[in-house]
C-alpha angles and dihedrals in degrees: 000000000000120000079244095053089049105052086044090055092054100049097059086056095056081048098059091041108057130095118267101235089066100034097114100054085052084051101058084044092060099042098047086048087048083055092055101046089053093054101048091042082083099061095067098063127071134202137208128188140197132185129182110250163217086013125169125245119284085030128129108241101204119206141193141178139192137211120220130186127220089277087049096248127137107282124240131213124050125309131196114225121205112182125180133149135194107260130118109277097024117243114214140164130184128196121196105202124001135138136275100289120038135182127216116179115192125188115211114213113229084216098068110012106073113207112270132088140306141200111231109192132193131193118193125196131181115225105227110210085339089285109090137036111211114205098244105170154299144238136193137185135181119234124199114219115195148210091224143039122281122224139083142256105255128194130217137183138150082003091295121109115229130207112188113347120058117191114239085220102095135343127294132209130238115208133173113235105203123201094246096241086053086041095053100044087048096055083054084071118098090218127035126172139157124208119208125219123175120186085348085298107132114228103177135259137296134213101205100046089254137105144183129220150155141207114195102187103076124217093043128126119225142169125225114194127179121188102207113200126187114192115216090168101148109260108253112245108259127250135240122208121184124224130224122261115247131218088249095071125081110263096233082052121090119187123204122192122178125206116205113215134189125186109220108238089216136033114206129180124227098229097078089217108084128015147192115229126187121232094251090052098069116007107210116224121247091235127085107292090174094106095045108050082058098069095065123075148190135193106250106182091333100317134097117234136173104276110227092228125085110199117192118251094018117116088351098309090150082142095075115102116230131218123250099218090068141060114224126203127192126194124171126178130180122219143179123209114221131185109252106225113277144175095033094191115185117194126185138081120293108187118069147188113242103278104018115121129249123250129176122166111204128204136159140155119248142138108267143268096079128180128188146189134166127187138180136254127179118246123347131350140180112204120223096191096244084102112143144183142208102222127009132197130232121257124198093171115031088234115106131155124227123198129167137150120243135188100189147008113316138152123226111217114206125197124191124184141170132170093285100031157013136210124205113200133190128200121180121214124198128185128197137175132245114225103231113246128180109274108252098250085066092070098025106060094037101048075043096061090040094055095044082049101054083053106053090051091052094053095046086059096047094047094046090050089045084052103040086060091050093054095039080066104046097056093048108141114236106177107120094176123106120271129254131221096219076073102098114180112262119197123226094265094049098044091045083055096051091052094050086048091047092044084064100038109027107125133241108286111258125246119255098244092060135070118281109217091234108120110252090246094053091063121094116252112246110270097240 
């Protein structure tokens, strides 16, 4: 039971048990405190209230509103709707019980209900013991109605959509994004076409709002614009025409055979680059269009020439008259191609001894502006291009150095990004050990100087054996005389005394034909 409810309750209980000399002052109390309660019921409930728009005329606005309690939460028990806005003729609704949310959709006829905007009210009431209905609250909300269609141009490529920058890598599609009340009364149309201009260039004509399209020279500017017509021109009746009998037929037959014609309202070529457009479709205006059917072009054999059509809206020809019978859309958009980034080249070793530093040097092509980050993970990774950072740094030049010191094995992940396209890099570093070994001077020098040594020692033996012989010979004693006992044994040191005494004071040598000192029996005897 409600707080309202309650106090109501309890009231009528006050009322049944008083006296009855003073029951009618009891009365006017009651009923002055049932007064109250009804007022301030409404205070507890809140509404909201949304509305389509802007919508273009003939379209269907859709509303809703809500009911909330004190803690915001949807409200229980019935509740009386009474909806009404300020157009001529008024359009109004009531609903005597729902729940606590209700919807009212009003179309608006483009016969009656000029463009502009318009006050949709709503007043809410909550039914008490289904007896009375308390004033809660109301709501109300303006709506715009057109004289176009809503929506906007949207660009999509590489299933991204884009919103100022397209990649020259690669086409990217148009397409023309329509508020749903405006969708849905346009589909109504028999006929519905758009016509694309870029750069007031005229491209032809689509049949599905949408339209693809490339530019191949990056950092230009350029404006895509689409007029998009729905005819709603009445269908001639058909005809019937009725054909000749022929012999073959009884004569007392007659055959009757009717032919249904309908006369298409636009003839269109299947080129897209010229048209023929039929007077109702665009009504030209009785002023001066000269000027501006020079602004739109089309490519004729590789060269652009003036296009012989005006078409309201497109490359400000806001001059040209349009037609009631159908419902026109424009939608223009400005874009600027950019290069993705392209040709990431990393140079640099990455395989290093333990304790060796890492060095990458990092380089790519690519539209500015650019922005990088690279960040670490231990071992092996494969990359699945959803990397992200948390910060990135400006690049002017796509040229940037990474070093960093590694123990063990890692893999650098480098992301490169600009306004088109981004470009997610792995590099795997791996890092070994070198088992120490002797540097080479240490055996070398040593086993050197061995082997110099052995030799050496060889050839001193050698050359000592080869020289003993020779002075073995050259001592030889070769006195064969008897030996005489004035002789006495001398020792090295006395006989080399004696020779350095006789090689000062050895006498002249004798002649020949004198007498040697020598004893006669110290002579040698004649060889013959």
């Amino acid at each position: 039971m409600t707080v309202t409810s309650y106090l109501f309750s309890v009231s009528l209980i006050v009322f049944v048990n008083v006296n009855p000399p003073i029951m009618f002052y009891h009365k006017f109390i009651i009923i002055l405190m049932l007064i109250g309660i009804f007022l301030n019921s409404g205070s507890a409930f809140t509404l909201k209230l949304q509305c389509d728009g802007p919508t273009v005329r003939g379209a269907t606005v859709n509303c809703t509103t809500w009911i909330f309690d004190s803690d915001n939460e949807p409200a229980n028990g019935k509740f009386k709707y009474d909806w009404r806005d300020d157009a001529l003729p008024v359009h109004t609704r009531v609903v005597e019980s729902g729940p606590n949310i209700d919807h009212w959709s009003i179309t608006y006829n483009r016969d009656t209900n000029e463009a502009g905007y318009y006050i949709i009210r709503v007043v809410v009431c909550e039914w008490i013991m289904s007896l009375f209905c308390t004033p809660s609250t109301s709501k109300g909300i303006t709506i715009e109605l057109t004289d176009t269609l809503n929506g906007h141009l949207e660009i999509s490529q590489l299933n991204e959509t884009r919103d100022l920058y397209v990649s020259t890598n690669g086409s990217f599609t148009n397409t023309v994004a329509l508020q749903q009340p405006d969708k849905e009364y346009l589909m109504q149309a028999p006929t519905v076409l758009s016509y694309w201009f870029v750069d007031c260039v005229y491209y032809g004509l689509g049949m599905n709002l949408s339209f693809p399209f490339n530019f191949s020279n990056p950092e230009e500017e350029h404006t895509i614009e689409t007029l998009v017509v729905g005819d709603f021109t009445p269908v001639p009746p058909p005809t019937t025409t009725p054909m000749p009998t022929t012999s073959t037929n009884p004569p007392n037959a007659s055959t009757t055979i009717s032919t249904t014609t309908i006369k298409p309202t636009t003839t269109l070529k299947s080129t897209g680059t010229t048209k023929k457009v039929s007077k109702r479709e665009v009504v030209p205006s009785t002023t001066n269009t000269s000027e501006t059917q020079s602004n739109i072009k089309v490519w004729q054999k590789g060269v652009l020439v003036p296009y012989n059509k005006t078409f309201p809206y497109v490359c400000n020809s806001t001059v040209i008259t349009t037609d009631f019978h159908k419902v026109y859309g424009y939608f223009q958009k400005s874009v600027i191609s950019k290069a993705p980034i392209s040709n990431v080249s990393i140079s640099g070793n990455n395989w290093l001894q333990h304790g060796e530093l890492l060095s990458l040097q990092v380089n790519c092509k690519g539209s500015a502006s650019m922005q990088f980050c690279y960040y670490f993970k231990a071992g092996l990774y494969n990359v699945t291009g959803n990397e992200t950072c948390q910060q990135y740094s400006n690049l002017d030049v796509c040229d940037f150095p990474i070093q960093r010191y590694f123990q063990d094995q890692h893999t650098v992940i480098i992301i490169i990004k600009n306004d088109v396209s981004r470009k997610v890099t792995s590099v795997a570093v791996t890092v070994y050990k070198v088992k120490q070994q002797a540097q080479l001077s240490v055996i070398v020098v040593p086993v050197a100087f061995s082997i110099a040594a052995v030799i050496a020692i060889v050839f001193g033996v050698a050359y000592y054996i080869q020289n003993r012989s020779r002075f073995i010979v050259e001592v030889a004693d070769f006195d064969f005389g008897p030996k005489y006992a004035d002789m006495e044994y001398k020792t090295f040191k006395d006989r080399l005394k004696d020779s350095m005494v006789n090689a000062f004071t050895r006498d002249p040598i004798p002649s020949t034909s004198s007498e040697g000192p020598w004893p006669s029996g110290h002579k040698y005897g004649s060889m013959t």
